[in-house]
Short mmCIF file of N, CA and C in Angstrom, two decimals:
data_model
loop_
_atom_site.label_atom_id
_atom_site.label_comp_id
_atom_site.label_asym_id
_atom_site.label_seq_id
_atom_site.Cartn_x
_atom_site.Cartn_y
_atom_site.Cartn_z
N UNK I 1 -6.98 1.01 1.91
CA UNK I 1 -7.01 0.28 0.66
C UNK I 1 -6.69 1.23 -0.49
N UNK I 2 -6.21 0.88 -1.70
CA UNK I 2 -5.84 1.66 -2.57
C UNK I 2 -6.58 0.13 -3.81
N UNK I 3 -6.95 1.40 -4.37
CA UNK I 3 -7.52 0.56 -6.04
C UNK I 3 -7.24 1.84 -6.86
N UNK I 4 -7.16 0.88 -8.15
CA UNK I 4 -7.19 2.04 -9.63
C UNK I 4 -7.38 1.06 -11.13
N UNK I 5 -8.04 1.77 -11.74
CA UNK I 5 -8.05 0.98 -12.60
C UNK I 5 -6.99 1.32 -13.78
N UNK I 6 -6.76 0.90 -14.71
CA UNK I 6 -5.40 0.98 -15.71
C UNK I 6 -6.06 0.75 -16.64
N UNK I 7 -5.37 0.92 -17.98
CA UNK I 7 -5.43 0.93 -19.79
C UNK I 7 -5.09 -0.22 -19.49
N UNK I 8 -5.31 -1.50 -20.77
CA UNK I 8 -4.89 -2.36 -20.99
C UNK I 8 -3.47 -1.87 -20.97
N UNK I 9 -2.87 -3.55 -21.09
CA UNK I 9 -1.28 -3.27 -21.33
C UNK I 9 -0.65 -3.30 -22.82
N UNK I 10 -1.45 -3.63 -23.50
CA UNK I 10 -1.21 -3.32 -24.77
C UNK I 10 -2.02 -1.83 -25.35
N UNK I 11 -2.30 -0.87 -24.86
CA UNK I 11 -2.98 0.40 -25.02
C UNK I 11 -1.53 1.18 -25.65
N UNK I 12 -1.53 2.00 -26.27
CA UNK I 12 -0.40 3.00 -26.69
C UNK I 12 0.25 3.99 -25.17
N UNK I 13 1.07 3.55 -24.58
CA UNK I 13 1.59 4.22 -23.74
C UNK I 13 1.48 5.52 -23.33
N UNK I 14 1.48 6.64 -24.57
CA UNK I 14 0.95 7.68 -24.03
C UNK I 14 -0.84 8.50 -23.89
N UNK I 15 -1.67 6.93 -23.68
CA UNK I 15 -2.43 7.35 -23.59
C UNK I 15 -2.72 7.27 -22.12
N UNK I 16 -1.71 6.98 -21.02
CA UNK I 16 -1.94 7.23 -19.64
C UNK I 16 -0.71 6.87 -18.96
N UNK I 17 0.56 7.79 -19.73
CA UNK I 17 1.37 8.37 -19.02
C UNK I 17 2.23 6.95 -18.27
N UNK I 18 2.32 6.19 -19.15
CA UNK I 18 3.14 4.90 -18.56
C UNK I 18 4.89 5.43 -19.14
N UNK I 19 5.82 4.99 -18.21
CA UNK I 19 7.17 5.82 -19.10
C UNK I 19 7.90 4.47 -18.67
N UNK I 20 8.92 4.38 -19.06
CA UNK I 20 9.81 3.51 -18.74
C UNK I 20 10.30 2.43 -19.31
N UNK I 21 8.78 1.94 -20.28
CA UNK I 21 9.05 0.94 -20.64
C UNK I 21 8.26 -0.13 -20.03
N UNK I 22 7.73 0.20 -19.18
CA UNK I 22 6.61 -0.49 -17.89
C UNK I 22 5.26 -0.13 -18.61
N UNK I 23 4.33 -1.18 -18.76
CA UNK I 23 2.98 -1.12 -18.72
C UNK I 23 2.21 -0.39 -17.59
N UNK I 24 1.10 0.20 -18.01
CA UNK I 24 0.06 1.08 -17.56
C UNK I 24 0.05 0.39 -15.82
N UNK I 25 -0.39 -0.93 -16.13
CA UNK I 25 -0.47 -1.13 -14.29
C UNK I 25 0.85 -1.49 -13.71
N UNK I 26 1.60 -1.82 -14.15
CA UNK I 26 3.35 -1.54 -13.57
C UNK I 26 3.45 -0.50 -13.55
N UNK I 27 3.41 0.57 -14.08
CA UNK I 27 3.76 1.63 -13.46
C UNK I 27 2.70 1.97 -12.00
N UNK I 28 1.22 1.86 -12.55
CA UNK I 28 0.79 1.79 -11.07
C UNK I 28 1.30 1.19 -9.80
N UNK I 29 1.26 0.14 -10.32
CA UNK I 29 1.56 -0.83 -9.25
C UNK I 29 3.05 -0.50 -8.51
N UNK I 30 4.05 0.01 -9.53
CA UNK I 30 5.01 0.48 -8.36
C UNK I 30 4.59 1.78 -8.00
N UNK I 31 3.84 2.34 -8.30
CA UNK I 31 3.30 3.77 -7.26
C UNK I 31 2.90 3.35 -6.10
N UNK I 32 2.36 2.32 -5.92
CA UNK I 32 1.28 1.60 -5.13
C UNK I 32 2.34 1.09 -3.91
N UNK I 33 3.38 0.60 -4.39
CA UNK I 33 4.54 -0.16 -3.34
C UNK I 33 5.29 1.18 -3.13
N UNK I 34 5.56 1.85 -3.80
CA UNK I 34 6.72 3.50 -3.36
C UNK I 34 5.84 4.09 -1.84
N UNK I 35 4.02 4.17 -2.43
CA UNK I 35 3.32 4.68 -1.13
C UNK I 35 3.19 3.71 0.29
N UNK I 36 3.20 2.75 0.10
CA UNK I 36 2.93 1.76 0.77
C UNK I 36 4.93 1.67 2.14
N UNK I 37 5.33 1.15 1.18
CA UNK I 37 7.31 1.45 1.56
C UNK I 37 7.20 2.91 2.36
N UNK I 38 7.32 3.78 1.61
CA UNK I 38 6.76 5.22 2.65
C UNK I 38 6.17 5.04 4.15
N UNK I 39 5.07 5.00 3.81
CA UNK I 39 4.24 4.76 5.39
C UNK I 39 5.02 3.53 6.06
N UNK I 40 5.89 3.06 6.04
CA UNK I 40 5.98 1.90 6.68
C UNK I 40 7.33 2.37 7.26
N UNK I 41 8.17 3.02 6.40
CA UNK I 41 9.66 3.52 6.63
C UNK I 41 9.08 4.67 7.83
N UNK I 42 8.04 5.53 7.64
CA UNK I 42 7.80 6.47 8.23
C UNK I 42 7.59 6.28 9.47
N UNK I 43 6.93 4.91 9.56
CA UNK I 43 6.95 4.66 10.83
C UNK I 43 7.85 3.89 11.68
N UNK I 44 9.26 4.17 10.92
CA UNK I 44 10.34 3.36 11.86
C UNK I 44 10.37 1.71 11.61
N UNK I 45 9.29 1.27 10.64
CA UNK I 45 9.77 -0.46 10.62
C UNK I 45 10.63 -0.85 9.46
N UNK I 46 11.02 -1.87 10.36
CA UNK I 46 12.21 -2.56 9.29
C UNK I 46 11.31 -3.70 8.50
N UNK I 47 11.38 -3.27 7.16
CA UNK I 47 10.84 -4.39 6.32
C UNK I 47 11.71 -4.42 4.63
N UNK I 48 10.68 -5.78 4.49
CA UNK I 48 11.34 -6.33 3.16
C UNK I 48 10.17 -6.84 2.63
N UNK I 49 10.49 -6.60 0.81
CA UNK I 49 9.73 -6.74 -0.08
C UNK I 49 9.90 -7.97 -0.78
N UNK I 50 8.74 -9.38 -0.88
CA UNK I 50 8.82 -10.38 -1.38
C UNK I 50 8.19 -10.22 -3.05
N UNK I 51 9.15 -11.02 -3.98
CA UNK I 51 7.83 -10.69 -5.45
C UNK I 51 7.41 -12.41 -5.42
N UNK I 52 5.91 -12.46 -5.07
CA UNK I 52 5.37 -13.81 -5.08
C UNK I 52 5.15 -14.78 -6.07
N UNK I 53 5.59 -16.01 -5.71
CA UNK I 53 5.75 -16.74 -7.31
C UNK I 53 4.53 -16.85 -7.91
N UNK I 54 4.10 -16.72 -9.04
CA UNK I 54 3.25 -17.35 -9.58
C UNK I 54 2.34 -18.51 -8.76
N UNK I 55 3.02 -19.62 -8.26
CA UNK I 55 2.46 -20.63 -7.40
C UNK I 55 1.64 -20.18 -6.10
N UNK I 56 1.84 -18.90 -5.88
CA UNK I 56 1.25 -18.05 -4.62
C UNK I 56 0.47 -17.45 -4.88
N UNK I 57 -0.02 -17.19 -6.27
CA UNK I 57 -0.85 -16.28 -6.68
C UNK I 57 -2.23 -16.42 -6.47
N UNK I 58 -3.29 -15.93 -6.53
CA UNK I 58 -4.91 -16.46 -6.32
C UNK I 58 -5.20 -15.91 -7.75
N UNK I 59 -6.53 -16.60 -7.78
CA UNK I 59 -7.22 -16.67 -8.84
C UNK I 59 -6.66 -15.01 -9.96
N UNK I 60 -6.86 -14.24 -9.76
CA UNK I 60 -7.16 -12.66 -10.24
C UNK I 60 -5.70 -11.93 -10.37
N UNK I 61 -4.59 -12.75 -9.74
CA UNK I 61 -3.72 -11.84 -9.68
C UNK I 61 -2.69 -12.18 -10.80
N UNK I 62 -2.11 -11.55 -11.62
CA UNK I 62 -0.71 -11.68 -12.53
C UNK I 62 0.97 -11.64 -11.60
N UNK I 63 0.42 -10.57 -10.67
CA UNK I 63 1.71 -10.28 -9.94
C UNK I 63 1.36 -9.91 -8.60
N UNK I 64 2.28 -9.59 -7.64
CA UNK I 64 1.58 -9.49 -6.58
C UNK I 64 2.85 -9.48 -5.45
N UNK I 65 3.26 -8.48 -4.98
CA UNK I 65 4.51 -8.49 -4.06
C UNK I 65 4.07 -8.17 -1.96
N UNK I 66 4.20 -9.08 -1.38
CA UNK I 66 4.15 -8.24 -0.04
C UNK I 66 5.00 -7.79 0.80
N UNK I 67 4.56 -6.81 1.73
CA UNK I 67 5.76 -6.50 2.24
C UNK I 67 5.62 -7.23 3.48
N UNK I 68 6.85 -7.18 4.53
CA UNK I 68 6.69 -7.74 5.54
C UNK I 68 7.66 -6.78 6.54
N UNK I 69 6.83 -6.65 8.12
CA UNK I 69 7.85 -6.38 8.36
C UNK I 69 8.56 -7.21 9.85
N UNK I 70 9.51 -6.54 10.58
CA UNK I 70 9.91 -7.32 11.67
C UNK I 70 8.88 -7.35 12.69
N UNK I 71 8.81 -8.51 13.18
CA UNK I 71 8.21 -8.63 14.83
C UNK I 71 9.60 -9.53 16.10
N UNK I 72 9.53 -8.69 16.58
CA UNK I 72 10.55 -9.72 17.21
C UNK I 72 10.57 -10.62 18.10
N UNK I 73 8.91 -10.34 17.99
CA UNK I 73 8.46 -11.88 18.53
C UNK I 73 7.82 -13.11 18.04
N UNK I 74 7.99 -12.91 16.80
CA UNK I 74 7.96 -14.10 15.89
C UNK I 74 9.31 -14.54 15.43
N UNK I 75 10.51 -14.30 15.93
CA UNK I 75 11.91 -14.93 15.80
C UNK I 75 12.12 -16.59 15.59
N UNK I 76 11.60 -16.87 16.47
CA UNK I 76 10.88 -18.97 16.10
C UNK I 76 10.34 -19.04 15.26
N UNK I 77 9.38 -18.40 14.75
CA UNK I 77 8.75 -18.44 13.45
C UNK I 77 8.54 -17.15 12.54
N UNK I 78 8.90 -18.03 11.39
CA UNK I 78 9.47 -16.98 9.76
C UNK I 78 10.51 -16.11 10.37
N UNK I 79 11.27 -16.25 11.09
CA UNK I 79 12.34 -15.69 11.47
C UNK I 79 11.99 -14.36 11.59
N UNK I 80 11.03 -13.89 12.04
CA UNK I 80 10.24 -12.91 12.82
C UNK I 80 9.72 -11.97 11.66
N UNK I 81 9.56 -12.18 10.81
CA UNK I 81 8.73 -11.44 9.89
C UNK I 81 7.58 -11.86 9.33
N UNK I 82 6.69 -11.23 9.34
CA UNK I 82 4.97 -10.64 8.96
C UNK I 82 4.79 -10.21 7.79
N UNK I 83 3.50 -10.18 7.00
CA UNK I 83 2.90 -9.62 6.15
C UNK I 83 2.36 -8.53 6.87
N UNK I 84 2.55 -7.06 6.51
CA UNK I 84 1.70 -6.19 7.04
C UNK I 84 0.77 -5.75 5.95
N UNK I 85 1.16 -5.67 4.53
CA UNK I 85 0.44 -5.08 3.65
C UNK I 85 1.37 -5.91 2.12
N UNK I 86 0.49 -5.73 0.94
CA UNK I 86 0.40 -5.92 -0.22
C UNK I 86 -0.12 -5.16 -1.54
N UNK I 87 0.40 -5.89 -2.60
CA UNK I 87 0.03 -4.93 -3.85
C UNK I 87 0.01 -6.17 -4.87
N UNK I 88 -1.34 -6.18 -5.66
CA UNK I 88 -1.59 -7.28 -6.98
C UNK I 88 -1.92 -6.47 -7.71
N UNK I 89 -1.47 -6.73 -9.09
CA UNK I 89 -2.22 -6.36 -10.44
C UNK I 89 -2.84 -7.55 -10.64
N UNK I 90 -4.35 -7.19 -11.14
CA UNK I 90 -5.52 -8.40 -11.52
C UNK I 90 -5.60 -7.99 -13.03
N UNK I 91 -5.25 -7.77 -14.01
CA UNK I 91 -5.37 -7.31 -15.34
C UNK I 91 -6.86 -7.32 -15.30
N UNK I 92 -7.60 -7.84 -16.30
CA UNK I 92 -9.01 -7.73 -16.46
C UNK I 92 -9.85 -8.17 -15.65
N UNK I 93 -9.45 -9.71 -14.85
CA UNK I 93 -9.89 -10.11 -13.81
C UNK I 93 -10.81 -10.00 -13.31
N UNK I 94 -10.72 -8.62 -12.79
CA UNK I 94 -11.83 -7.76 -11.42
C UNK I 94 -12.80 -7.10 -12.76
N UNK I 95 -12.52 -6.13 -13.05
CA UNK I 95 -13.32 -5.49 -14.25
C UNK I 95 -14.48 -6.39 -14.82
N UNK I 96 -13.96 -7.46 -15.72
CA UNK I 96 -14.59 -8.75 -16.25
C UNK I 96 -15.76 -8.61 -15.18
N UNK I 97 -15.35 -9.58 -14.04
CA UNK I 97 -16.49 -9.62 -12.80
C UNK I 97 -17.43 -8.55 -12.47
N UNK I 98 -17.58 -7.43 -12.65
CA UNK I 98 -18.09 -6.04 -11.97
C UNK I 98 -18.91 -5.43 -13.17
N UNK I 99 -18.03 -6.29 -14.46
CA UNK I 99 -18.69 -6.14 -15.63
C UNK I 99 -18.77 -4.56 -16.05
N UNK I 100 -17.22 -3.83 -15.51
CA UNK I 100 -16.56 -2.52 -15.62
C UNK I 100 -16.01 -2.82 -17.51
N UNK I 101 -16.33 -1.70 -18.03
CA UNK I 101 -15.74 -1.22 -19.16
C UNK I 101 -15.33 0.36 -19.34
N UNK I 102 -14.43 0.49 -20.23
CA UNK I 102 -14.00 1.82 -20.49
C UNK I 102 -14.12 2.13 -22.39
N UNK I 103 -14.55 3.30 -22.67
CA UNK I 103 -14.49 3.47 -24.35
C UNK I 103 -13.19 4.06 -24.39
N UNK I 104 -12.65 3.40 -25.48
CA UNK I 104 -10.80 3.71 -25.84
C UNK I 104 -11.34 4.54 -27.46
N UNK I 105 -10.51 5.12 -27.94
CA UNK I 105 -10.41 5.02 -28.99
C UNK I 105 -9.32 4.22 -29.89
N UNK I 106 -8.97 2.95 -29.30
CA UNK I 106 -7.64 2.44 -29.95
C UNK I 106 -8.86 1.24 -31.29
N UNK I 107 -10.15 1.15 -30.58
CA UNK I 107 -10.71 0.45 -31.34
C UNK I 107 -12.08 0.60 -31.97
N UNK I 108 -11.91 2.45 -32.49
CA UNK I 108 -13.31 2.70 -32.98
C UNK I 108 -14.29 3.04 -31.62
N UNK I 109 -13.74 3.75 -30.58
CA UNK I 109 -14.30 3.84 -29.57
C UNK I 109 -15.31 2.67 -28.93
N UNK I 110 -14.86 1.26 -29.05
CA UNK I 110 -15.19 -0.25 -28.83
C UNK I 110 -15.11 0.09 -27.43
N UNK I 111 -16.12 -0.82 -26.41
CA UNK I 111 -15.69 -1.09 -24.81
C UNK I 111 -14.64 -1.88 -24.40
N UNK I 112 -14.06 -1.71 -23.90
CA UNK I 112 -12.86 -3.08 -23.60
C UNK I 112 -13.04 -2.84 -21.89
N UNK I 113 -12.52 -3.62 -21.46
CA UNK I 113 -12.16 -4.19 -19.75
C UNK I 113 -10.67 -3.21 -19.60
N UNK I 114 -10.88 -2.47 -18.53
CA UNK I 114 -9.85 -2.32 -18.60
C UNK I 114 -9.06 -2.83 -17.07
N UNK I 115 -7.73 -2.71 -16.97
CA UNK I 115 -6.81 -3.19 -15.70
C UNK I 115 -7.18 -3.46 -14.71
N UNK I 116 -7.12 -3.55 -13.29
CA UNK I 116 -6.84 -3.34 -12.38
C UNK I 116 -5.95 -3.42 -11.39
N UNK I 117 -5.65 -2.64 -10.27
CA UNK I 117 -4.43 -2.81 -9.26
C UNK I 117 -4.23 -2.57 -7.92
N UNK I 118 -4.10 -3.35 -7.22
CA UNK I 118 -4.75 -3.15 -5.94
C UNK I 118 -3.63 -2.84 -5.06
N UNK I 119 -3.66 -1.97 -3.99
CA UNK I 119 -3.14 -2.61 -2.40
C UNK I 119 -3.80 -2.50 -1.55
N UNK I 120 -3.28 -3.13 -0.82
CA UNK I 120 -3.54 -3.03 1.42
C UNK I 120 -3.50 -1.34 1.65
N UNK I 121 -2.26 -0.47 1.20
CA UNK I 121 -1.65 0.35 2.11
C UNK I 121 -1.06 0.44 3.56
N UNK I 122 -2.02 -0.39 4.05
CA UNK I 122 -2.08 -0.89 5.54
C UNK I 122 -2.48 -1.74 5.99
N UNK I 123 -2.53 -2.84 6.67
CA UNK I 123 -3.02 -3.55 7.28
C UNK I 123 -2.78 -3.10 8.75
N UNK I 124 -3.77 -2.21 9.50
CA UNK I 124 -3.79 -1.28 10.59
C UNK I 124 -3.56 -2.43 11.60
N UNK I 125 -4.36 -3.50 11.89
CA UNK I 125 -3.83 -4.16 13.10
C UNK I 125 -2.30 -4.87 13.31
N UNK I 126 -2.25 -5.12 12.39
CA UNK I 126 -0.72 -5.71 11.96
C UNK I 126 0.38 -4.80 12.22
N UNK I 127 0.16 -3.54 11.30
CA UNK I 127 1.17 -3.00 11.61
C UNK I 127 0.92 -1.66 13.11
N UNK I 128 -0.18 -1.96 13.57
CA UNK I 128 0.28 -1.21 15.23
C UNK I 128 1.00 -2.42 15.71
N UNK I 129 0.85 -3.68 15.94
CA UNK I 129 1.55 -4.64 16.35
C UNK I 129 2.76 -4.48 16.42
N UNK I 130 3.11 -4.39 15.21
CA UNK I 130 4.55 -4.06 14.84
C UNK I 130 5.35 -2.88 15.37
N UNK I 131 4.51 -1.83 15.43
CA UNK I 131 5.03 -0.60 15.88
C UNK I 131 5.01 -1.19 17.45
N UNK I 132 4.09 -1.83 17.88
CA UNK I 132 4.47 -1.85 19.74
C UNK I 132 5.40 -3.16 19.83
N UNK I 133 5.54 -4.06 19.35
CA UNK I 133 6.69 -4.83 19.33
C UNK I 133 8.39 -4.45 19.23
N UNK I 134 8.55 -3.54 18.13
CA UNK I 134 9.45 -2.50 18.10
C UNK I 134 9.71 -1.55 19.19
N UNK I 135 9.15 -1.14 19.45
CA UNK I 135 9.26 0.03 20.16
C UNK I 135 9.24 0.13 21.30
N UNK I 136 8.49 -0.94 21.81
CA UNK I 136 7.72 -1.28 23.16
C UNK I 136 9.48 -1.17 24.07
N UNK I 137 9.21 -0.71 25.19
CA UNK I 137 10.40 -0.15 26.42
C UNK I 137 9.89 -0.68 27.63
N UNK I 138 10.46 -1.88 27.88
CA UNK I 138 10.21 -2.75 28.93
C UNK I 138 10.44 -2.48 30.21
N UNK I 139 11.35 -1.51 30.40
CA UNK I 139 11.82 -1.16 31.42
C UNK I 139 10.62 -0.10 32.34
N UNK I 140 10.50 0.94 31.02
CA UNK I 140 9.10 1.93 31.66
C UNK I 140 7.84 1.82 30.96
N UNK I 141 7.34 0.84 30.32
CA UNK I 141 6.31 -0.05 30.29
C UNK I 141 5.56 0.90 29.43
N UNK I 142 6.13 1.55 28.55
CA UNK I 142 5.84 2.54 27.29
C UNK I 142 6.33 2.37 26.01
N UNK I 143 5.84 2.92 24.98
CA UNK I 143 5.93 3.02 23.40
C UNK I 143 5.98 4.81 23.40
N UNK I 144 7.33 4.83 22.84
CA UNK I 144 7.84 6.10 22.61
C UNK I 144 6.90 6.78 21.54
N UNK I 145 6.46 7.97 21.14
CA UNK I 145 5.85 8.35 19.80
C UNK I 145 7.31 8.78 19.24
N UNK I 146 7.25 8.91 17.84
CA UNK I 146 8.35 9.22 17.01
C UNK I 146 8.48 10.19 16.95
N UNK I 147 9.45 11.31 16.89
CA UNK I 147 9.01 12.69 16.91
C UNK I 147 8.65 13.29 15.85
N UNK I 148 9.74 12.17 14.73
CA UNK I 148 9.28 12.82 13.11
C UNK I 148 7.35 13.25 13.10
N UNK I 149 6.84 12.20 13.74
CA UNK I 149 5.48 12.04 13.19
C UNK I 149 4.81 13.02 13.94
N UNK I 150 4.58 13.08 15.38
CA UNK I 150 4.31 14.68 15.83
C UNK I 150 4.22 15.75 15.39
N UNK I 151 5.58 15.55 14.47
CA UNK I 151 6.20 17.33 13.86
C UNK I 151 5.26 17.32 12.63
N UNK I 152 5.04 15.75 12.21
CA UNK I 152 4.26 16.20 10.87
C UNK I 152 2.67 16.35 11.15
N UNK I 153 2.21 15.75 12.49
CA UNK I 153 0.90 16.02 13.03
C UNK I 153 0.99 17.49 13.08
N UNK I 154 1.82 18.49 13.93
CA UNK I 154 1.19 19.40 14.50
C UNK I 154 1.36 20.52 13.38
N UNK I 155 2.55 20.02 11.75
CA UNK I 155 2.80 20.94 11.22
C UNK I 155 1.56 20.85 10.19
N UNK I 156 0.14 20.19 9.88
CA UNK I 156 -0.80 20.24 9.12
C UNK I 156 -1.80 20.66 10.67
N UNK I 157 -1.78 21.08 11.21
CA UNK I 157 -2.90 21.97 11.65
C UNK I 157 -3.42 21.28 13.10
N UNK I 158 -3.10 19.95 13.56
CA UNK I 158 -4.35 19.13 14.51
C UNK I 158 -3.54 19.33 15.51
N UNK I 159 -4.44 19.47 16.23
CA UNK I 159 -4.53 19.23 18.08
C UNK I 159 -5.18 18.49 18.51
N UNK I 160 -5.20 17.78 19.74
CA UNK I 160 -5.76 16.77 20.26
C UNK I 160 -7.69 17.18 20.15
N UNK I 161 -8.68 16.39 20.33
CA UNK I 161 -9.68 17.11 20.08
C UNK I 161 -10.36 17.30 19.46
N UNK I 162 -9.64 17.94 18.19
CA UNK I 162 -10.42 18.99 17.38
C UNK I 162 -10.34 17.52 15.92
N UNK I 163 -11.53 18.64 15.27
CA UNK I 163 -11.62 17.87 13.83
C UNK I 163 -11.21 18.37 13.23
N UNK I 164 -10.93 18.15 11.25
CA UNK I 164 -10.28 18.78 10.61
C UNK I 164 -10.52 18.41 9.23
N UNK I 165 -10.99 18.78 8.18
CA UNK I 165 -11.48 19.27 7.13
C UNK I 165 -10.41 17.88 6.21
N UNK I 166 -10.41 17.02 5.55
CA UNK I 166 -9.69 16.41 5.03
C UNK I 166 -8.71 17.46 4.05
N UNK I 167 -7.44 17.00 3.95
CA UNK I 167 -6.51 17.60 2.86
C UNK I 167 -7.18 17.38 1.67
N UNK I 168 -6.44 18.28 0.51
CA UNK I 168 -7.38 18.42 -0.37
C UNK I 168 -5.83 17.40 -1.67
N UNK I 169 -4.57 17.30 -0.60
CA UNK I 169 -3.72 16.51 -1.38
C UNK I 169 -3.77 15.16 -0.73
N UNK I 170 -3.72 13.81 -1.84
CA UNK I 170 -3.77 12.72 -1.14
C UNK I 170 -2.51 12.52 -0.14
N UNK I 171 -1.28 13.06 -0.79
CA UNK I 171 0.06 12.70 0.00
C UNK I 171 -0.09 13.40 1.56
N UNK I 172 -1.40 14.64 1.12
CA UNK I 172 -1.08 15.08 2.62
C UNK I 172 -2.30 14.28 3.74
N UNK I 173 -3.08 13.63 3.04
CA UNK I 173 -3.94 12.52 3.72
C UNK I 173 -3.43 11.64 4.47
N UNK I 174 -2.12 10.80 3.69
CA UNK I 174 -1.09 10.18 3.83
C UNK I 174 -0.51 10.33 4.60
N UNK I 175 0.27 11.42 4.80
CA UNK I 175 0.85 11.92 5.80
C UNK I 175 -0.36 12.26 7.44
N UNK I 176 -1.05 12.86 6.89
CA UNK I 176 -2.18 12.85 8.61
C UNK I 176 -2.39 11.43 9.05
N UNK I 177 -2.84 10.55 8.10
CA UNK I 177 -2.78 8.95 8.86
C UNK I 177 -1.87 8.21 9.37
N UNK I 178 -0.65 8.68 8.87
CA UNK I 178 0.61 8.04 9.47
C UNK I 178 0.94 8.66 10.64
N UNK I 179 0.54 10.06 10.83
CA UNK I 179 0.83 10.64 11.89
C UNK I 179 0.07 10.36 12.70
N UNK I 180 -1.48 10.32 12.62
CA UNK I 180 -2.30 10.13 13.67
C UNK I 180 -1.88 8.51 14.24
N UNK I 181 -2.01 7.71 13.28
CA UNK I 181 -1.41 6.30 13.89
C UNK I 181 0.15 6.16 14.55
N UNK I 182 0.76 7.24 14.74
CA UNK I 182 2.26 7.05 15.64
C UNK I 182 1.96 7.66 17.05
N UNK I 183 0.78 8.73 16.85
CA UNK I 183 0.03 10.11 17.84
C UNK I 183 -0.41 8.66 18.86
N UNK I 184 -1.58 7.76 18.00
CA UNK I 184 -2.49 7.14 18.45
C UNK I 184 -1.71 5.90 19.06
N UNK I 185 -0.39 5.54 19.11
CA UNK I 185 -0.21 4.66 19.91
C UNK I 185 0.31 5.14 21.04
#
């Protein structure tokens, strides 16, 4: 799961590094789908990114895109593609509820609500599915490991076995879970 909370979207931009022209949780929020797209490419699946209408939305969300990827055994149905994971911005929404505030100085150091923005990252059962649907070799009744992901297992330190001190970078967290989940099928 990935959460963060955000500046309002009307906050002065450089008070948390929003560039583009994109509001505080748009810019999150595509951080959120860049990491998410990553792990998913990394692991060899073919997917595609839906942006959900408004009419799809639940209570909390403004926006909200999922990804999906192939199964190729759902070809009869949705023409073989899955939700494996997602990403919503809830603007105040969640905050409001949790009864989360932040002191700004945009208003006399006033409390305001600030953002929120969520993803999946993963939806782990879904997407091993996917990886053994893909991959799966009918002939010798095996799921290949990838080699990319090996190389990136054995080049942060692990061997079968042993434990290991969490990274102290999230990307390299990132990277050990994607690897252990290609190791682990």
């Amino acid at each position: 799961e990935m959460f963060a909370w955000t500046m309002p979207d009307d906050a002065p931009s450089e008070a948390f590094g929003s560039s583009g022209g994109l509001s505080h949780s748009e810019t999150v929020f595509e951080e959120m789908v860049s990491i998410q797209k990553e792990i998913l490419q990394g692991l060899g699946l073919h997917c595609r990114i839906l942006e959900m209408s408004t009419t799809d939305l639940g209570a909390s969300a403004t926006r909200k895109q999922d990804i999906e990827a192939f199964f190729p055994g759902r070809r009869e149905r949705d023409d073989g593609w899955g939700e494996v994971t997602s990403a919503s911005i809830c603007t105040d929404y969640q905050s409001r509820r949790l009864a989360t505030r932040l002191k700004s100085n945009r208003f006399g150091g006033k409390l305001e609500f600030p953002h929120t923005v969520n993803g999946t990252a993963m939806a782990v059962p879904r997407v091993l599915a996917a990886i053994l649907e893909n991959g799966w070799i009918e002939e010798d009744g095996c799921l290949p490991r990838p080699t990319l992901h090996r190389r990136d297992l054995f080049a942060h330190g692990a061997e079968a076995g042993r434990t290991h001190s969490a990274p102290a970078s999230p990307r390299a967290v990132k990277v050990l879970v994607v690897s252990w989940t290609a190791a682990a099928a």
